[in-house]
């Protein structure tokens, strides 16, 4: 039975193959032969490689954790087991972050992908305007009020 890691890698690999209309192995060879021909393909192949490395690190960390859990009584979690659990959590975060990058690279409608500064629905003037006011705020005019007990 395939595990969840196979599903993550399989789904992303299928999306890459669908996007570029070729098997991933062929895409890797094409990018290696001409890395500047299609920068988008080069980026996707690079990040897919990083994703595969992160998935391998996760598989290794999970295997070590399962082995450590099997060697201890179930009601006792020592520091070494907790450290392995933290390593698994870090590996999951790394894998998920890299998967998000690959998904972003594959999405032609992702924010920032429709030209420099292009936000859907924003006018050209709104895209050029500063995000925050840049002028100094004006202070309200209030009449001077005498302070009671002030020395004159």
Backbone as numpy.savetxt, mean C-alpha at the origin, in Angstrom:
# Nx Ny Nz CAx CAy CAz Cx Cy Cz
-5.83 -28.79 -0.40 -6.67 -27.61 -0.40 -5.79 -26.37 -0.40
-6.01 -25.41 -1.32 -5.17 -24.20 -1.36 -5.46 -23.31 -0.16
-4.41 -22.65 0.32 -4.60 -21.75 1.45 -4.84 -20.32 0.96
-5.06 -19.41 1.92 -5.40 -18.03 1.58 -4.27 -17.34 0.82
-3.01 -17.70 1.13 -1.89 -17.06 0.43 -1.90 -17.41 -1.05
-2.26 -18.64 -1.38 -2.37 -19.01 -2.79 -3.46 -18.20 -3.47
-4.54 -17.94 -2.74 -5.63 -17.16 -3.30 -5.19 -15.73 -3.60
-4.48 -15.09 -2.66 -4.03 -13.71 -2.85 -3.12 -13.63 -4.07
-2.13 -14.46 -4.11 -1.18 -14.43 -5.23 -1.87 -14.82 -6.53
-2.76 -15.81 -6.46 -3.46 -16.26 -7.66 -4.36 -15.19 -8.24
-5.10 -14.50 -7.40 -6.00 -13.45 -7.87 -5.21 -12.31 -8.50
-4.14 -11.89 -7.83 -3.35 -10.78 -8.37 -2.66 -11.19 -9.66
-2.15 -12.40 -9.71 -1.51 -12.89 -10.94 -2.52 -12.92 -12.09
-3.73 -13.39 -11.81 -4.78 -13.40 -12.85 -5.08 -11.99 -13.33
-5.14 -11.02 -12.42 -5.41 -9.64 -12.82 -4.30 -9.11 -13.72
-3.06 -9.43 -13.39 -1.92 -8.98 -14.20 -2.00 -9.60 -15.60
-2.26 -10.91 -15.63 -2.33 -11.59 -16.93 -3.49 -11.07 -17.77
-4.59 -10.76 -17.12 -5.74 -10.21 -17.85 -5.41 -8.82 -18.37
-4.78 -8.00 -17.55 -4.46 -6.62 -17.94 -3.50 -6.58 -19.11
-2.48 -7.43 -19.11 -1.45 -7.38 -20.15 -1.65 -8.45 -21.22
-2.70 -9.26 -21.09 -3.06 -10.26 -22.09 -1.92 -11.23 -22.41
-1.23 -11.66 -21.34 -0.19 -12.69 -21.51 0.12 -13.31 -20.15
0.65 -14.52 -20.16 1.04 -15.15 -18.90 2.12 -14.33 -18.20
2.14 -14.39 -16.88 3.08 -13.59 -16.10 4.53 -13.91 -16.47
4.84 -15.18 -16.70 6.21 -15.56 -17.06 6.64 -14.87 -18.36
5.73 -14.81 -19.34 6.04 -14.12 -20.60 6.20 -12.62 -20.37
5.37 -12.05 -19.51 5.48 -10.62 -19.21 6.82 -10.32 -18.54
7.24 -11.18 -17.62 8.55 -11.00 -16.98 9.68 -11.00 -18.01
9.62 -11.97 -18.94 10.65 -12.04 -19.97 10.63 -10.79 -20.85
9.46 -10.31 -21.19 9.34 -9.11 -22.03 9.90 -7.89 -21.30
9.61 -7.77 -20.01 10.11 -6.63 -19.23 11.63 -6.72 -19.08
12.14 -7.93 -18.89 13.59 -8.11 -18.78 14.28 -7.74 -20.09
13.67 -8.10 -21.20 14.27 -7.82 -22.51 14.21 -6.33 -22.86
13.12 -5.66 -22.49 12.96 -4.24 -22.82 12.27 -3.51 -21.66
13.02 -3.19 -20.60 12.39 -2.60 -19.42 11.78 -1.22 -19.65
12.26 -0.49 -20.64 11.74 0.85 -20.89 10.60 0.87 -21.90
10.29 -0.27 -22.49 9.24 -0.32 -23.52 7.87 0.03 -22.95
7.53 -0.53 -21.81 6.24 -0.26 -21.16 6.51 -0.07 -19.67
6.68 1.19 -19.25 6.98 1.44 -17.84 5.92 0.86 -16.89
4.67 0.86 -17.30 3.61 0.31 -16.44 3.84 -1.18 -16.19
4.18 -1.92 -17.24 4.44 -3.35 -17.09 5.68 -3.58 -16.22
6.69 -2.75 -16.41 7.91 -2.87 -15.61 7.60 -2.67 -14.13
6.79 -1.65 -13.81 6.41 -1.40 -12.42 5.61 -2.57 -11.84
4.67 -3.07 -12.60 3.83 -4.17 -12.11 4.67 -5.41 -11.86
5.55 -5.74 -12.78 6.40 -6.93 -12.61 7.32 -6.74 -11.39
7.88 -5.56 -11.24 8.76 -5.29 -10.08 8.00 -5.48 -8.78
6.81 -4.87 -8.67 6.05 -4.96 -7.42 5.48 -6.35 -7.21
5.17 -7.06 -8.27 4.71 -8.44 -8.10 5.85 -9.29 -7.53
7.07 -9.03 -7.97 8.23 -9.74 -7.41 8.40 -9.44 -5.92
8.23 -8.17 -5.54 8.30 -7.81 -4.12 7.17 -8.46 -3.34
6.00 -8.54 -3.96 4.86 -9.20 -3.32 5.15 -10.68 -3.11
5.73 -11.32 -4.09 6.06 -12.75 -3.98 7.08 -12.97 -2.85
8.06 -12.06 -2.72 9.03 -12.17 -1.64 8.35 -12.02 -0.28
7.44 -11.06 -0.18 6.73 -10.85 1.08 5.86 -12.05 1.41
5.25 -12.65 0.39 4.43 -13.84 0.63 5.29 -15.00 1.11
6.48 -15.15 0.55 7.39 -16.21 0.98 7.82 -15.98 2.43
8.11 -14.73 2.79 8.48 -14.42 4.17 7.32 -14.73 5.12
6.09 -14.43 4.68 4.92 -14.74 5.50 4.75 -16.24 5.68
4.91 -16.99 4.60 4.79 -18.45 4.69 5.82 -19.03 5.65
7.05 -18.52 5.59 8.11 -18.98 6.48 7.79 -18.64 7.93
7.34 -17.41 8.17 7.01 -16.99 9.54 5.83 -17.79 10.09
4.83 -18.03 9.27 3.69 -18.84 9.72 4.12 -20.27 10.04
4.98 -20.83 9.22 5.46 -22.19 9.46 6.22 -22.28 10.77
7.07 -21.28 11.05 7.82 -21.28 12.31 6.89 -21.12 13.50
5.85 -20.30 13.34 4.89 -20.12 14.44 4.11 -21.40 14.71
3.65 -22.05 13.67 2.91 -23.30 13.83 3.78 -24.35 14.50
5.03 -24.43 14.09 5.95 -25.40 14.68 6.18 -25.08 16.17
6.35 -23.81 16.50 6.57 -23.43 17.90 5.32 -23.69 18.74
4.16 -23.43 18.17 2.92 -23.68 18.91 2.73 -25.17 19.17
3.15 -26.01 18.24 3.01 -27.45 18.41 3.96 -28.01 19.44
5.04 -27.29 19.73 6.05 -27.78 20.68 5.77 -27.33 22.11
4.77 -26.48 22.31 4.47 -25.97 23.65 3.10 -26.44 24.11
2.90 -26.47 25.41 1.55 -26.75 25.90 0.60 -25.64 25.42
-0.64 -25.98 25.10 -1.54 -24.99 24.52 -1.90 -23.83 25.44
-1.75 -23.99 26.74 -2.13 -22.93 27.65 -0.98 -21.99 28.01
0.21 -22.22 27.42 1.38 -21.40 27.72 1.92 -20.81 26.43
1.98 -19.49 26.38 2.59 -18.81 25.24 3.81 -18.07 25.74
4.97 -18.56 25.41 6.21 -17.95 25.86 6.58 -16.75 25.00
7.64 -16.07 25.40 8.12 -14.89 24.68 8.53 -15.23 23.25
9.13 -16.40 23.07 9.58 -16.76 21.71 8.38 -16.96 20.78
7.30 -17.52 21.29 6.09 -17.71 20.48 5.47 -16.35 20.17
5.43 -15.47 21.15 4.87 -14.14 20.92 5.70 -13.38 19.89
7.01 -13.53 19.94 7.88 -12.88 18.95 7.57 -13.42 17.55
7.38 -14.72 17.44 7.01 -15.30 16.14 5.66 -14.78 15.67
4.72 -14.62 16.58 3.41 -14.08 16.22 3.55 -12.64 15.71
4.41 -11.85 16.34 4.66 -10.49 15.87 5.30 -10.49 14.48
6.19 -11.45 14.24 6.80 -11.57 12.91 5.75 -11.90 11.85
4.80 -12.76 12.20 3.72 -13.09 11.27 2.90 -11.84 10.98
2.57 -11.09 12.03 1.79 -9.86 11.82 2.53 -8.88 10.92
3.83 -8.71 11.14 4.62 -7.81 10.31 4.67 -8.31 8.86
4.79 -9.60 8.69 4.83 -10.17 7.34 3.50 -9.99 6.62
2.40 -10.13 7.35 1.07 -9.91 6.76 0.94 -8.45 6.32
1.38 -7.52 7.17 1.29 -6.10 6.82 2.12 -5.79 5.58
3.31 -6.36 5.51 4.17 -6.14 4.35 3.54 -6.71 3.08
3.05 -7.94 3.17 2.41 -8.57 2.02 1.19 -7.78 1.56
0.35 -7.38 2.51 -0.87 -6.64 2.16 -0.55 -5.28 1.56
0.47 -4.61 2.08 0.87 -3.33 1.52 1.35 -3.47 0.08
2.13 -4.48 -0.18 2.63 -4.70 -1.54 1.50 -5.12 -2.48
0.55 -5.88 -1.96 -0.62 -6.25 -2.77 -1.42 -5.00 -3.13
-1.53 -4.07 -2.19 -2.25 -2.82 -2.47 -1.55 -2.02 -3.57
-0.22 -2.01 -3.56 0.52 -1.29 -4.60 0.26 -1.93 -5.96
0.32 -3.24 -6.04 0.07 -3.92 -7.32 -1.36 -3.63 -7.79
-2.32 -3.70 -6.88 -3.70 -3.40 -7.25 -3.84 -1.97 -7.74
-3.15 -1.03 -7.10 -3.18 0.36 -7.54 -2.60 0.48 -8.95
-1.47 -0.17 -9.18 -0.84 -0.10 -10.49 -1.73 -0.68 -11.59
-2.55 -1.66 -11.24 -3.42 -2.30 -12.23 -4.72 -1.53 -12.47
-5.06 -0.59 -11.60 -6.32 0.14 -11.71 -6.13 1.42 -12.51
-6.65 1.47 -13.74 -6.45 2.68 -14.56 -7.24 3.88 -14.04
-8.24 3.66 -13.20 -9.04 4.76 -12.68 -8.67 5.16 -11.26
-7.53 4.69 -10.78 -7.10 5.02 -9.43 -6.79 6.51 -9.33
-6.97 7.10 -8.17 -6.67 8.52 -8.00 -5.23 8.82 -8.42
-5.08 9.91 -9.16 -3.75 10.31 -9.61 -3.31 9.67 -10.91
-4.12 8.81 -11.50 -3.73 8.10 -12.71 -4.28 8.74 -13.99
-5.03 9.80 -13.88 -5.66 10.38 -15.07 -4.98 11.67 -15.46
-3.71 11.78 -15.22 -2.96 12.98 -15.55 -2.54 13.69 -14.29
-1.60 14.62 -14.41 -1.10 15.29 -13.22 -2.18 16.12 -12.55
-2.41 15.86 -11.29 -3.36 16.63 -10.52 -4.81 16.44 -10.91
-5.11 15.39 -11.64 -6.48 15.20 -12.12 -7.31 14.51 -11.06
-8.32 15.19 -10.60 -9.27 14.60 -9.66 -10.59 14.55 -10.37
-11.24 13.44 -10.27 -12.54 13.30 -10.94 -13.53 14.32 -10.40
-14.19 15.03 -11.31 -15.23 15.96 -10.93 -14.74 17.34 -10.58
-13.45 17.56 -10.46 -12.94 18.88 -10.11 -12.66 19.68 -11.38
-12.98 20.96 -11.33 -12.71 21.81 -12.49 -11.22 22.07 -12.59
-10.78 22.59 -13.74 -9.37 22.87 -13.93 -8.90 23.93 -12.92
-9.75 24.94 -12.65 -9.38 25.98 -11.70 -9.23 25.40 -10.29
-10.11 24.49 -9.92 -10.04 23.89 -8.60 -8.79 23.03 -8.46
-8.35 22.42 -9.54 -7.14 21.59 -9.47 -5.89 22.45 -9.32
-5.93 23.69 -9.82 -4.76 24.56 -9.73 -4.74 25.38 -8.45
-5.87 25.54 -7.79 -5.95 26.36 -6.59 -5.24 25.67 -5.43
-4.69 26.47 -4.51 -4.06 25.84 -3.35 -5.09 25.11 -2.50
-4.66 24.07 -1.86 -5.57 23.26 -1.05 -6.00 24.01 0.21
-5.13 24.87 0.72 -5.43 25.63 1.93 -5.27 27.12 1.63
-5.97 27.98 2.37 -5.78 29.41 2.15 -4.32 29.79 2.39
-3.79 30.67 1.54 -2.40 31.05 1.67 -2.22 32.47 2.18
-3.30 33.26 2.26 -3.20 34.62 2.78 -3.32 34.59 4.30
-2.68 35.58 4.92 -2.77 35.68 6.38 -4.21 36.02 6.77
-4.71 35.45 7.83 -6.09 35.76 8.23 -6.20 37.20 8.72
-7.34 37.79 8.48 -7.56 39.15 8.98 -8.18 39.06 10.36
-7.73 39.91 11.23 -8.25 39.93 12.58 -9.48 40.83 12.64
-10.48 40.46 13.40 -11.66 41.32 13.49 -11.34 42.61 14.23
-11.99 43.70 13.79 -11.80 44.99 14.43 -12.69 45.06 15.67
-12.08 45.25 16.80 -12.86 45.41 18.04 -12.40 46.69 18.70
-13.35 47.44 19.24 -12.95 48.67 19.92 -12.14 48.33 21.17
-11.18 49.18 21.45 -10.36 48.96 22.64 -11.22 49.15 23.87
-11.18 48.23 24.75 -11.94 48.33 25.99 -10.97 48.55 27.13
-11.33 49.48 27.99 -10.41 49.72 29.11 -10.40 48.52 30.06
-9.25 48.24 30.58 -9.08 47.15 31.51 -9.22 47.72 32.92
-10.08 47.16 33.70 -10.28 47.66 35.06 -9.04 47.34 35.91
-8.65 48.28 36.66 -7.51 48.10 37.55 -6.18 48.30 36.87
-6.19 48.74 35.60 -4.93 48.94 34.88 -4.25 50.21 35.37
-2.95 50.21 35.41 -2.18 51.39 35.80 -1.98 52.25 34.57
-2.27 53.59 34.80 -2.10 54.51 33.66 -0.89 55.33 33.80
